[in-house]
Short mmCIF file of C-alpha atoms and ligand atoms in Angstrom, two decimals:
data_model
loop_
_atom_site.label_atom_id
_atom_site.label_comp_id
_atom_site.label_asym_id
_atom_site.label_seq_id
_atom_site.Cartn_x
_atom_site.Cartn_y
_atom_site.Cartn_z
CA UNK A 1 -31.93 20.31 -47.52
CA UNK A 2 -34.57 18.08 -45.74
CA UNK A 3 -33.28 14.06 -46.29
CA UNK A 4 -36.77 13.04 -44.13
CA UNK A 5 -36.40 8.87 -45.96
CA UNK A 6 -40.52 9.43 -45.48
CA UNK A 7 -40.45 12.57 -47.32
CA UNK A 8 -38.70 11.18 -50.47
CA UNK A 9 -41.31 7.63 -49.94
CA UNK A 10 -43.63 10.02 -50.26
CA UNK A 11 -42.41 11.91 -52.66
CA UNK A 12 -42.83 8.81 -55.12
CA UNK A 13 -45.64 7.63 -54.83
CA UNK A 14 -47.81 12.22 -55.75
CA UNK A 15 -47.93 10.84 -59.31
CA UNK A 16 -50.48 8.10 -58.17
CA UNK A 17 -53.15 9.95 -55.06
CA UNK A 18 -53.20 12.48 -58.31
CA UNK A 19 -57.08 13.53 -58.45
CA UNK A 20 -58.09 12.14 -55.87
CA UNK A 21 -61.08 13.07 -54.17
CA UNK A 22 -60.58 15.38 -50.74
CA UNK A 23 -63.24 16.54 -48.72
CA UNK A 24 -63.10 20.76 -47.64
CA UNK A 25 -65.20 22.09 -44.20
CA UNK A 26 -65.52 24.82 -44.35
CA UNK A 27 -66.04 27.73 -48.13
CA UNK A 28 -64.21 30.27 -45.35
CA UNK A 29 -61.81 32.52 -47.15
CA UNK A 30 -59.12 28.96 -46.15
CA UNK A 31 -61.36 26.37 -47.34
CA UNK A 32 -61.59 28.56 -50.84
CA UNK A 33 -58.26 29.52 -51.66
CA UNK A 34 -57.00 25.81 -51.26
CA UNK A 35 -59.47 24.56 -51.96
CA UNK A 36 -58.48 26.38 -55.94
CA UNK A 37 -55.53 25.21 -55.68
CA UNK A 38 -56.20 21.87 -55.39
CA UNK A 39 -57.90 22.24 -57.79
CA UNK A 40 -55.55 23.24 -59.96
CA UNK A 41 -53.42 20.66 -59.11
CA UNK A 42 -55.48 17.53 -60.23
CA UNK A 43 -57.52 17.26 -57.07
CA UNK A 44 -60.97 17.57 -57.23
CA UNK A 45 -63.17 18.99 -54.27
CA UNK A 46 -66.34 18.86 -52.84
CA UNK A 47 -66.92 20.41 -50.53
CA UNK A 48 -68.47 20.53 -46.57
CA UNK A 49 -71.19 23.51 -46.46
CA UNK A 50 -73.76 24.37 -44.56
CA UNK A 51 -74.96 26.69 -47.06
CA UNK A 52 -75.95 23.97 -49.66
CA UNK A 53 -75.91 27.12 -52.43
CA UNK A 54 -72.96 27.19 -54.42
CA UNK A 55 -71.76 30.88 -53.80
CA UNK A 56 -70.37 33.06 -56.77
CA UNK A 57 -66.31 32.73 -54.82
CA UNK A 58 -66.69 29.54 -54.73
CA UNK A 59 -64.25 27.41 -57.92
CA UNK A 60 -67.04 25.77 -60.64
CA UNK A 61 -64.74 22.06 -60.72
CA UNK A 62 -66.17 20.90 -57.14
CA UNK A 63 -70.02 20.07 -55.57
CA UNK A 64 -70.85 21.52 -52.59
CA UNK A 65 -72.70 19.09 -50.69
CA UNK A 66 -73.91 18.30 -46.90
CA UNK A 67 -70.84 17.66 -44.65
CA UNK A 68 -72.50 14.32 -43.76
CA UNK A 69 -72.71 13.42 -47.67
CA UNK A 70 -69.25 14.92 -48.45
CA UNK A 71 -67.12 13.15 -45.80
CA UNK A 72 -68.32 10.23 -46.86
CA UNK A 73 -66.99 11.11 -50.57
CA UNK A 74 -63.20 11.42 -49.92
CA UNK A 75 -60.83 10.19 -47.45
CA UNK A 76 -59.14 13.42 -46.45
CA UNK A 77 -61.29 15.91 -45.14
CA UNK A 78 -59.57 19.81 -44.26
CA UNK A 79 -61.74 21.63 -41.20
CA UNK A 80 -60.63 25.20 -42.79
CA UNK A 81 -63.53 26.00 -39.69
CA UNK A 82 -62.44 27.78 -36.66
CA UNK A 83 -62.12 25.39 -33.22
CA UNK A 84 -65.12 27.69 -31.60
CA UNK A 85 -67.06 25.65 -34.49
CA UNK A 86 -65.98 21.78 -33.54
CA UNK A 87 -69.02 20.40 -31.77
CA UNK A 88 -71.08 20.07 -34.75
CA UNK A 89 -68.57 17.58 -36.20
CA UNK A 90 -69.19 15.31 -32.63
CA UNK A 91 -72.66 14.02 -34.98
CA UNK A 92 -70.75 13.56 -37.27
CA UNK A 93 -68.36 10.72 -35.46
CA UNK A 94 -69.40 6.86 -36.98
CA UNK A 95 -69.13 9.30 -40.24
CA UNK A 96 -65.42 10.54 -40.00
CA UNK A 97 -64.86 7.58 -38.34
CA UNK A 98 -61.47 6.05 -39.63
CA UNK A 99 -61.17 9.54 -41.60
CA UNK A 100 -57.85 11.64 -41.71
CA UNK A 101 -58.61 14.82 -40.82
CA UNK A 102 -57.15 17.22 -40.90
CA UNK A 103 -57.07 20.44 -38.19
CA UNK A 104 -55.39 24.25 -40.38
CA UNK A 105 -57.00 26.04 -37.34
CA UNK A 106 -55.39 28.67 -35.91
CA UNK A 107 -55.69 30.92 -32.94
CA UNK A 108 -55.74 34.55 -31.94
CA UNK A 109 -53.01 34.36 -28.95
CA UNK A 110 -50.01 32.10 -27.56
CA UNK A 111 -50.32 29.82 -25.89
CA UNK A 112 -54.46 30.28 -26.09
CA UNK A 113 -55.73 26.83 -24.56
CA UNK A 114 -53.87 24.74 -22.99
CA UNK A 115 -54.09 22.25 -25.45
CA UNK A 116 -54.28 22.24 -29.29
CA UNK A 117 -56.88 22.70 -31.51
CA UNK A 118 -55.72 19.52 -33.16
CA UNK A 119 -55.55 17.73 -29.82
CA UNK A 120 -58.39 18.95 -28.81
CA UNK A 121 -60.02 17.55 -32.58
CA UNK A 122 -58.41 14.02 -31.70
CA UNK A 123 -59.92 13.95 -28.81
CA UNK A 124 -64.14 14.96 -30.00
CA UNK A 125 -63.97 12.49 -33.21
CA UNK A 126 -61.74 9.52 -31.16
CA UNK A 127 -61.66 7.39 -34.69
CA UNK A 128 -60.58 9.56 -36.42
CA UNK A 129 -56.72 10.49 -38.09
CA UNK A 130 -56.00 14.31 -37.03
CA UNK A 131 -52.72 15.57 -38.73
CA UNK A 132 -52.15 19.34 -37.99
CA UNK A 133 -51.12 21.39 -41.30
CA UNK A 134 -51.72 24.34 -43.55
CA UNK A 135 -51.91 26.76 -40.76
CA UNK A 136 -48.83 28.79 -41.22
CA UNK A 137 -49.89 29.47 -44.72
CA UNK A 138 -52.49 32.11 -45.43
CA UNK A 139 -55.54 32.34 -47.88
CA UNK A 140 -53.88 35.41 -49.79
CA UNK A 141 -51.13 33.63 -50.21
CA UNK A 142 -52.54 31.31 -51.67
CA UNK A 143 -54.68 32.69 -53.61
CA UNK A 144 -52.61 35.27 -55.61
CA UNK A 145 -49.68 33.17 -54.83
CA UNK A 146 -47.23 35.26 -53.61
CA UNK A 147 -46.04 32.30 -51.82
CA UNK A 148 -41.96 32.27 -51.47
CA UNK A 149 -41.53 33.48 -48.82
CA UNK A 150 -43.90 30.58 -46.85
CA UNK A 151 -43.65 27.48 -48.82
CA UNK A 152 -43.25 25.91 -45.61
CA UNK A 153 -45.48 23.77 -43.81
CA UNK A 154 -45.53 22.09 -40.79
CA UNK A 155 -46.89 18.57 -40.30
CA UNK A 156 -47.85 16.69 -36.82
CA UNK A 157 -50.06 13.82 -36.34
CA UNK A 158 -49.69 9.99 -34.92
CA UNK A 159 -50.44 8.50 -37.78
CA UNK A 160 -47.03 8.26 -40.13
CA UNK A 161 -49.59 6.87 -43.10
CA UNK A 162 -52.43 9.39 -42.95
CA UNK A 163 -48.82 12.27 -42.06
CA UNK A 164 -47.91 10.60 -45.24
CA UNK A 165 -51.07 11.17 -48.32
CA UNK A 166 -51.51 15.24 -46.18
CA UNK A 167 -47.65 15.60 -47.34
CA UNK A 168 -48.31 15.26 -50.53
CA UNK A 169 -51.38 17.34 -50.97
CA UNK A 170 -48.47 19.46 -49.39
CA UNK A 171 -46.30 19.10 -52.52
CA UNK A 172 -48.85 19.04 -54.94
CA UNK A 173 -50.10 22.14 -54.89
CA UNK A 174 -45.69 23.39 -54.61
CA UNK A 175 -45.64 24.16 -50.96
CA UNK A 176 -42.98 22.00 -48.75
CA UNK A 177 -43.83 20.08 -46.10
CA UNK A 178 -41.46 19.98 -42.70
CA UNK A 179 -42.53 16.85 -40.61
CA UNK A 180 -42.64 18.11 -37.49
CA UNK A 181 -43.17 14.32 -36.08
CA UNK A 182 -46.70 13.62 -33.68
CA UNK A 183 -49.66 15.57 -32.64
CA UNK A 184 -48.09 17.10 -29.71
CA UNK A 185 -45.47 19.28 -31.85
CA UNK A 186 -49.80 21.35 -32.41
CA UNK A 187 -49.39 24.16 -30.10
CA UNK A 188 -46.33 24.88 -31.29
CA UNK A 189 -47.05 24.47 -35.27
CA UNK A 190 -49.72 27.16 -34.33
CA UNK A 191 -47.59 29.15 -32.02
CA UNK A 192 -45.44 29.75 -34.41
CA UNK A 193 -47.77 32.15 -36.69
CA UNK A 194 -48.17 34.19 -34.51
CA UNK A 195 -45.32 34.60 -33.42
CA UNK A 196 -43.38 38.28 -34.11
CA UNK A 197 -39.83 38.69 -35.84
CA UNK A 198 -38.50 36.22 -32.17
CA UNK A 199 -34.65 36.08 -33.00
CA UNK A 200 -35.07 40.73 -33.77
CA UNK A 201 -36.13 41.45 -30.43
CA UNK A 202 -32.95 41.65 -28.84
CA UNK A 203 -31.26 43.34 -31.54
CA UNK A 204 -33.81 45.64 -32.04
CA UNK A 205 -34.19 47.10 -28.58
CA UNK A 206 -30.74 46.80 -27.90
CA UNK A 207 -30.52 49.24 -30.70
CA UNK A 208 -33.37 51.02 -30.40
CA UNK A 209 -31.09 51.43 -26.42
CA UNK A 210 -27.68 52.20 -27.65
CA UNK A 211 -29.47 54.93 -30.33
CA UNK A 212 -31.64 56.62 -27.41
CA UNK A 213 -28.26 56.67 -25.05
CA UNK A 214 -25.59 57.81 -27.36
CA UNK A 215 -29.00 60.96 -28.73
CA UNK A 216 -28.48 62.17 -24.93
CA UNK A 217 -24.79 61.65 -25.24
CA UNK A 218 -24.82 64.11 -27.68
CA UNK A 219 -27.24 66.85 -27.41
CA UNK A 220 -26.18 66.94 -24.38
CA UNK A 221 -22.48 67.43 -25.51
CA UNK A 222 -23.54 69.29 -28.65
CA UNK A 223 -25.60 71.33 -28.47
CA UNK A 224 -26.56 72.11 -24.56
CA UNK A 225 -23.15 71.86 -23.68
CA UNK A 226 -22.49 75.05 -26.17
CA UNK A 227 -24.75 76.87 -25.42
CA UNK A 228 -24.10 77.03 -21.97
CA UNK A 229 -20.72 78.17 -21.67
CA UNK A 230 -20.89 79.73 -25.94
CA UNK A 231 -24.22 80.55 -25.97
CA UNK A 232 -24.35 79.70 -29.51
CA UNK A 233 -27.20 77.42 -30.79
CA UNK A 234 -26.74 73.80 -32.18
CA UNK A 235 -30.48 73.21 -31.80
CA UNK A 236 -30.60 72.04 -35.67
CA UNK A 237 -27.33 70.04 -35.18
CA UNK A 238 -29.78 66.98 -34.15
CA UNK A 239 -31.38 66.80 -37.96
CA UNK A 240 -28.00 65.51 -39.14
CA UNK A 241 -25.24 65.72 -38.07
CA UNK A 242 -26.44 64.05 -33.97
CA UNK A 243 -28.25 61.12 -36.62
CA UNK A 244 -24.59 61.09 -38.49
CA UNK A 245 -22.78 60.13 -34.81
CA UNK A 246 -25.43 58.24 -34.07
CA UNK A 247 -25.73 56.01 -36.90
CA UNK A 248 -21.74 54.44 -37.20
CA UNK A 249 -21.63 54.06 -33.50
CA UNK A 250 -24.40 52.13 -33.31
CA UNK A 251 -23.18 49.78 -36.75
CA UNK A 252 -19.56 49.08 -35.29
CA UNK A 253 -21.43 48.81 -31.50
CA UNK A 254 -23.44 45.42 -33.03
CA UNK A 255 -21.05 45.13 -35.71
CA UNK A 256 -18.41 44.32 -32.31
CA UNK A 257 -21.07 42.27 -29.90
CA UNK A 258 -22.03 39.80 -32.99
CA UNK A 259 -18.91 38.42 -32.32
CA UNK A 260 -18.13 39.08 -28.63
CA UNK A 261 -19.59 36.07 -27.64
CA UNK A 262 -18.20 34.40 -30.23
CA UNK A 263 -14.63 35.43 -27.88
CA UNK A 264 -16.89 34.22 -24.85
CA UNK A 265 -17.89 31.22 -26.16
CA UNK A 266 -14.13 30.63 -27.06
CA UNK A 267 -12.35 31.32 -23.54
CA UNK A 268 -15.73 29.30 -21.45
CA UNK A 269 -14.21 26.12 -23.77
CA UNK A 270 -11.16 26.77 -22.51
CA UNK A 271 -11.61 27.71 -18.79
CA UNK A 272 -13.58 24.60 -19.07
CA UNK A 273 -11.21 22.53 -21.25
CA UNK A 274 -15.18 20.92 -23.19
CA UNK A 275 -16.88 21.54 -25.21
CA UNK A 276 -19.34 19.40 -23.78
CA UNK A 277 -21.51 21.52 -21.96
CA UNK A 278 -23.33 23.83 -22.05
CA UNK A 279 -22.47 27.65 -23.18
CA UNK A 280 -25.01 29.64 -20.21
CA UNK A 281 -28.91 30.78 -21.38
CA UNK A 282 -28.18 33.85 -23.01
CA UNK A 283 -24.55 33.44 -24.59
CA UNK A 284 -26.97 30.46 -26.75
CA UNK A 285 -29.80 33.35 -27.43
CA UNK A 286 -27.01 35.95 -27.76
CA UNK A 287 -25.37 33.52 -30.37
CA UNK A 288 -28.98 32.85 -31.68
CA UNK A 289 -29.62 36.42 -32.74
CA UNK A 290 -25.97 37.65 -34.18
CA UNK A 291 -27.30 36.66 -37.82
CA UNK A 292 -30.24 40.18 -37.08
CA UNK A 293 -28.35 42.45 -34.72
CA UNK A 294 -25.71 42.43 -37.93
CA UNK A 295 -28.02 42.59 -40.04
CA UNK A 296 -29.51 46.08 -38.26
CA UNK A 297 -25.91 47.00 -37.33
CA UNK A 298 -26.06 46.82 -41.62
CA UNK A 299 -28.75 49.09 -41.99
CA UNK A 300 -27.40 52.02 -39.22
CA UNK A 301 -24.00 52.34 -41.77
CA UNK A 302 -26.03 52.44 -44.74
CA UNK A 303 -27.29 55.36 -42.69
CA UNK A 304 -24.24 57.03 -42.09
CA UNK A 305 -24.09 56.53 -45.50
CA UNK A 306 -26.10 58.37 -46.47
CA UNK A 307 -26.49 60.83 -43.90
CA UNK A 308 -22.40 61.71 -45.84
CA UNK A 309 -23.24 62.45 -48.91
CA UNK A 310 -25.34 65.10 -47.79
CA UNK A 311 -22.32 66.81 -46.00
CA UNK A 312 -21.24 69.07 -48.97
CA UNK A 313 -24.86 70.48 -49.61
CA UNK A 314 -25.63 71.19 -46.29
CA UNK A 315 -25.99 74.51 -45.17
CA UNK A 316 -24.33 74.77 -42.55
CA UNK A 317 -21.00 73.92 -43.97
CA UNK A 318 -21.16 75.91 -47.20
CA UNK A 319 -21.24 78.95 -45.01
CA UNK A 320 -18.84 77.61 -42.55
CA UNK A 321 -15.85 76.43 -45.70
CA UNK A 322 -16.72 80.11 -47.47
CA UNK A 323 -16.01 82.33 -43.90
CA UNK A 324 -13.08 80.52 -43.30
CA UNK A 325 -11.85 81.04 -47.04
CA UNK A 326 -12.69 84.54 -47.32
CA UNK A 327 -11.44 84.84 -43.65
CA UNK A 328 -7.88 83.43 -45.12
CA UNK A 329 -8.18 86.21 -47.75
CA UNK A 330 -8.58 89.97 -45.83
CA UNK A 331 -5.57 87.97 -43.54
CA UNK A 332 -3.48 88.26 -46.17
CA UNK A 333 -3.29 84.26 -45.80
CA UNK A 334 -2.97 80.00 -46.17
CA UNK A 335 -2.84 77.46 -44.34
CA UNK A 336 0.08 74.74 -45.47
CA UNK A 337 -0.16 71.75 -46.79
CA UNK A 338 -0.07 69.07 -44.60
CA UNK A 339 0.75 65.62 -46.02
CA UNK A 340 0.78 63.60 -42.67
CA UNK A 341 -3.29 65.48 -42.67
CA UNK A 342 -4.16 64.45 -46.04
CA UNK A 343 -3.10 60.81 -45.30
CA UNK A 344 -4.84 60.46 -42.76
CA UNK A 345 -8.17 62.04 -44.19
CA UNK A 346 -8.22 59.91 -47.07
CA UNK A 347 -6.99 56.58 -45.23
CA UNK A 348 -9.62 57.01 -42.94
CA UNK A 349 -12.27 57.64 -45.55
CA UNK A 350 -10.60 55.14 -47.44
CA UNK A 351 -11.35 52.26 -44.36
CA UNK A 352 -14.73 53.64 -44.24
CA UNK A 353 -15.84 52.66 -48.39
CA UNK A 354 -13.91 49.27 -47.47
CA UNK A 355 -15.12 48.21 -44.52
CA UNK A 356 -18.62 49.46 -45.93
CA UNK A 357 -17.59 47.49 -49.12
CA UNK A 358 -17.21 44.54 -46.72
CA UNK A 359 -21.10 45.32 -44.57
CA UNK A 360 -22.66 44.63 -47.85
CA UNK A 361 -20.79 41.43 -48.72
CA UNK A 362 -21.10 39.13 -45.05
CA UNK A 363 -25.53 40.62 -45.37
CA UNK A 364 -25.88 39.60 -49.06
CA UNK A 365 -24.11 36.62 -47.69
CA UNK A 366 -26.95 35.90 -44.69
CA UNK A 367 -29.48 35.55 -47.38
CA UNK A 368 -31.07 31.82 -47.18
CA UNK A 369 -30.16 31.52 -50.68
CA UNK A 370 -26.64 33.31 -50.51
CA UNK A 371 -26.08 31.07 -47.72
CA UNK A 372 -27.89 27.55 -49.14
CA UNK A 373 -25.84 27.98 -52.51
CA UNK A 374 -22.42 28.15 -50.18
CA UNK A 375 -20.59 25.08 -48.53
CA UNK A 376 -20.56 26.09 -44.71
CA UNK A 377 -16.79 26.22 -45.31
CA UNK A 378 -16.82 28.88 -47.68
CA UNK A 379 -19.88 30.26 -44.67
CA UNK A 380 -18.07 30.36 -41.97
CA UNK A 381 -14.69 31.80 -44.34
CA UNK A 382 -17.01 34.47 -45.08
CA UNK A 383 -19.25 35.36 -41.86
CA UNK A 384 -16.10 34.88 -39.57
CA UNK A 385 -12.98 35.72 -40.98
CA UNK A 386 -14.60 38.52 -43.45
CA UNK A 387 -16.59 39.29 -40.23
CA UNK A 388 -12.77 40.37 -39.01
CA UNK A 389 -11.63 41.95 -41.80
CA UNK A 390 -14.79 44.29 -41.51
CA UNK A 391 -14.39 45.12 -38.56
CA UNK A 392 -10.33 45.41 -37.58
CA UNK A 393 -11.29 48.40 -41.17
CA UNK A 394 -14.30 49.78 -39.62
CA UNK A 395 -12.12 50.14 -36.19
CA UNK A 396 -9.22 51.82 -37.62
CA UNK A 397 -12.53 53.91 -39.23
CA UNK A 398 -13.55 54.98 -35.71
CA UNK A 399 -10.00 55.89 -34.98
CA UNK A 400 -8.38 57.94 -37.45
CA UNK A 401 -11.12 60.17 -37.32
CA UNK A 402 -10.94 60.33 -32.74
CA UNK A 403 -7.96 60.03 -33.42
CA UNK A 404 -6.95 64.08 -32.90
CA UNK A 405 -9.42 63.39 -30.32
CA UNK A 406 -7.76 61.59 -27.71
CA UNK A 407 -5.27 63.46 -26.13
CA UNK A 408 -7.39 66.58 -26.26
CA UNK A 409 -8.39 68.11 -23.19
CA UNK A 410 -11.15 70.79 -24.75
CA UNK A 411 -12.90 67.08 -26.31
CA UNK A 412 -14.35 66.60 -23.21
CA UNK A 413 -16.99 68.38 -22.15
CA UNK A 414 -18.55 68.11 -19.02
CA UNK A 415 -16.26 65.07 -18.34
CA UNK A 416 -17.31 63.71 -21.21
CA UNK A 417 -15.19 62.39 -24.41
CA UNK A 418 -16.52 62.21 -27.66
CA UNK A 419 -18.98 59.34 -28.95
CA UNK A 420 -17.59 57.82 -30.79
CA UNK A 421 -13.93 57.52 -28.37
CA UNK A 422 -17.21 54.97 -26.39
CA UNK A 423 -17.89 52.74 -29.35
CA UNK A 424 -14.23 51.38 -29.64
CA UNK A 425 -14.67 50.22 -26.06
CA UNK A 426 -15.83 46.96 -27.09
CA UNK A 427 -14.99 46.40 -30.90
CA UNK A 428 -11.61 46.44 -29.43
CA UNK A 429 -11.39 44.89 -26.12
CA UNK A 430 -13.47 42.10 -28.82
CA UNK A 431 -9.80 42.37 -32.21
CA UNK A 432 -7.86 42.41 -28.80
CA UNK A 433 -9.04 39.33 -27.31
CA UNK A 434 -9.73 37.32 -30.58
CA UNK A 435 -6.12 38.68 -31.37
CA UNK A 436 -4.91 37.64 -28.33
CA UNK A 437 -6.70 33.85 -29.03
CA UNK A 438 -4.98 33.30 -32.72
CA UNK A 439 -1.83 33.22 -30.37
CA UNK A 440 -0.06 28.91 -31.45
CA UNK A 441 -0.72 27.95 -27.33
CA UNK A 442 -4.06 29.07 -27.33
CA UNK A 443 -5.45 28.43 -31.03
CA UNK A 444 -3.81 25.20 -30.60
CA UNK A 445 -6.51 23.82 -28.04
CA UNK A 446 -9.04 25.70 -28.47
CA UNK A 447 -9.01 23.38 -32.00
CA UNK A 448 -8.26 20.04 -30.66
CA UNK A 449 -11.73 21.05 -27.58
CA UNK A 450 -13.88 21.47 -31.32
CA UNK A 451 -12.75 18.65 -31.84
CA UNK A 452 -14.00 17.37 -29.49
CA UNK A 453 -10.97 16.32 -27.44
CA UNK A 454 -11.28 17.24 -23.12
CA UNK A 455 -9.08 17.92 -20.93
CA UNK A 456 -10.32 16.37 -18.00
CA UNK A 457 -11.47 13.56 -19.05
CA UNK A 458 -13.26 12.48 -15.65
CA UNK A 459 -16.12 15.19 -17.29
CA UNK A 460 -16.92 13.88 -20.32
CA UNK A 461 -18.11 10.19 -18.04
CA UNK A 462 -20.20 12.52 -15.71
CA UNK A 463 -21.57 14.09 -18.79
CA UNK A 464 -21.92 10.17 -20.15
CA UNK A 465 -23.44 9.38 -16.69
CA UNK A 466 -26.55 12.72 -17.03
CA UNK A 467 -26.99 11.68 -20.57
CA UNK A 468 -27.21 8.37 -20.36
CA UNK A 469 -29.14 8.65 -16.69
CA UNK A 470 -31.77 11.39 -18.01
CA UNK A 471 -32.02 9.22 -21.34
CA UNK A 472 -33.63 6.48 -18.33
P1 NAP B 1 -63.91 31.56 -42.07
O1 NAP B 1 -63.85 33.21 -43.53
O2 NAP B 1 -64.95 33.56 -41.49
O3 NAP B 1 -64.71 30.61 -42.94
C1 NAP B 1 -64.93 29.64 -41.27
C2 NAP B 1 -66.46 29.04 -42.77
O4 NAP B 1 -66.95 28.37 -42.00
C3 NAP B 1 -66.86 29.50 -42.40
O5 NAP B 1 -67.24 30.59 -43.87
C4 NAP B 1 -67.92 28.65 -42.18
O6 NAP B 1 -68.69 27.92 -43.76
C5 NAP B 1 -67.89 27.64 -41.46
N1 NAP B 1 -68.55 27.48 -40.07
C6 NAP B 1 -68.76 28.42 -39.43
N2 NAP B 1 -69.87 28.75 -38.85
C7 NAP B 1 -70.00 27.21 -38.45
C8 NAP B 1 -70.60 26.58 -37.24
N3 NAP B 1 -70.97 26.96 -36.04
N4 NAP B 1 -70.44 24.94 -38.39
C9 NAP B 1 -70.04 24.71 -38.90
N5 NAP B 1 -69.95 25.39 -39.46
C10 NAP B 1 -69.25 26.70 -39.69
O7 NAP B 1 -63.04 31.46 -41.42
P2 NAP B 1 -61.20 31.02 -42.62
O8 NAP B 1 -60.34 32.32 -42.79
O9 NAP B 1 -61.95 30.26 -43.95
O10 NAP B 1 -59.93 30.95 -41.68
C11 NAP B 1 -60.96 29.00 -41.03
C12 NAP B 1 -59.74 28.51 -39.80
O11 NAP B 1 -58.73 28.09 -41.05
C13 NAP B 1 -59.65 28.59 -38.92
O12 NAP B 1 -59.27 28.06 -38.54
C14 NAP B 1 -58.60 29.88 -39.36
O13 NAP B 1 -57.72 29.47 -38.28
C15 NAP B 1 -57.41 28.48 -39.85
N6 NAP B 1 -56.81 29.89 -40.68
C16 NAP B 1 -57.76 30.61 -42.31
C17 NAP B 1 -55.79 31.08 -42.44
C18 NAP B 1 -56.74 33.07 -43.87
O14 NAP B 1 -55.48 33.38 -44.16
N7 NAP B 1 -57.48 32.22 -43.27
C19 NAP B 1 -54.64 31.54 -42.30
C20 NAP B 1 -54.49 29.78 -41.54
C21 NAP B 1 -55.50 28.50 -41.13
P3 NAP B 1 -69.61 27.57 -44.19
O15 NAP B 1 -70.69 28.17 -44.65
O16 NAP B 1 -69.64 26.89 -45.57
O17 NAP B 1 -70.46 25.87 -43.21
#
């Protein structure tokens, strides 16, 4: 929750500022959409335009005047015009003196200009108070009211009062302002809508890499090997059998990779004897995208469940089962019931079901609407304790499935072990190291370190020195 006192202060002034006249330069898509929304919220809107004949698209309660006339009617002027046309404002510099100019513009590329659009505007009209806002909201979302996913409006500017006035408008139209500081932040705010899933890149590329690796690995073992040695065509495995092998492998590997950075961080902290020393950049970045890694893992687990449902209706499976029954009938032979096998099979299925259930629970609690309704301790309990339990259940599910493969020489084709054996490497490492870290002789110092204790206080003096020096 944003507890910025300036926001609270502005909230109280919202009602008194209503019905104020706001000017919008530009009657394009964004200007019109914002105008509609502001009129609905009780503002009176005047458009500054080159076309003085109002079109049917312009809200009927709004006035359309020349730029000069419109600017004289309001203190706040929203510039809903692309940056490349800002030059037309130069002759209006005198009228715009002392006014609050709201820059809503976006660019087509990241860091397209060396100077942000808002700073450029401030440089063109030095007498105006420029505030950057609204660029993260689309005209379509404003007009259709589909603002659930993008209620946040980043606001920045050098003049506090002007910023507060703009934040009042943001609130009045039903959005949430987020104060990002001075106009220096404008470049970052302008880059924000241009970023394409920045936190998802690593998890998606990693999962695609793992999928490709295990696909070719399984293709060699399960399709090419039988073709070469037994002259059997199992190419149809590509449709269901191989994907149903890859999905659980990738899901388990990614789930283990969610917990691996935490274990590495604990080892680093124990080794350094302090938490006041930065982790390497790659570890920081890895930790920041753990939620996305977990959600991609859940998607793969979900696919595995779907593929598993169709197993009984597959032609190949039905044919194999019928052949087995027929051969037993012809040979007048029945396989004995082996209790151990039924225990192993049922445990394997039960662990899979429970593991998937907890996996879904983890996914649900990572949704912002759910995670916002639990406190930090509850969130940590679910993501850490239940998360490790999920990893244990899923690893055990795979271990029981692969149990008969480990010691069976025929499961090593061209010296390649079954793919599910490979998928167990990272989860087993994570679980073993975590198990070791739980021992009191390591857990106690680690807890102390995380509470601020340092093994070598000289280090803190040194870091304080560095911090103080950089502050100077
Ligand atoms: P648009 O539909 O192309 O409208 C731009 C408006 O600028 C025109 O309707 C025109 O208004 C005015 N204009 C064009 N050339 C001009 C010139 N040479 N001199 C003076 N005025 C001129 O663009 P838009 O989609 O509304 O976008 C406007 C701004 O909002 C852009 O900076 C954009 O980055 C930003 N924005 C847009 C969205 C969105 O979803 N569309 C979202 C966030 C931010 P008049 O004909 O009335 O003069």
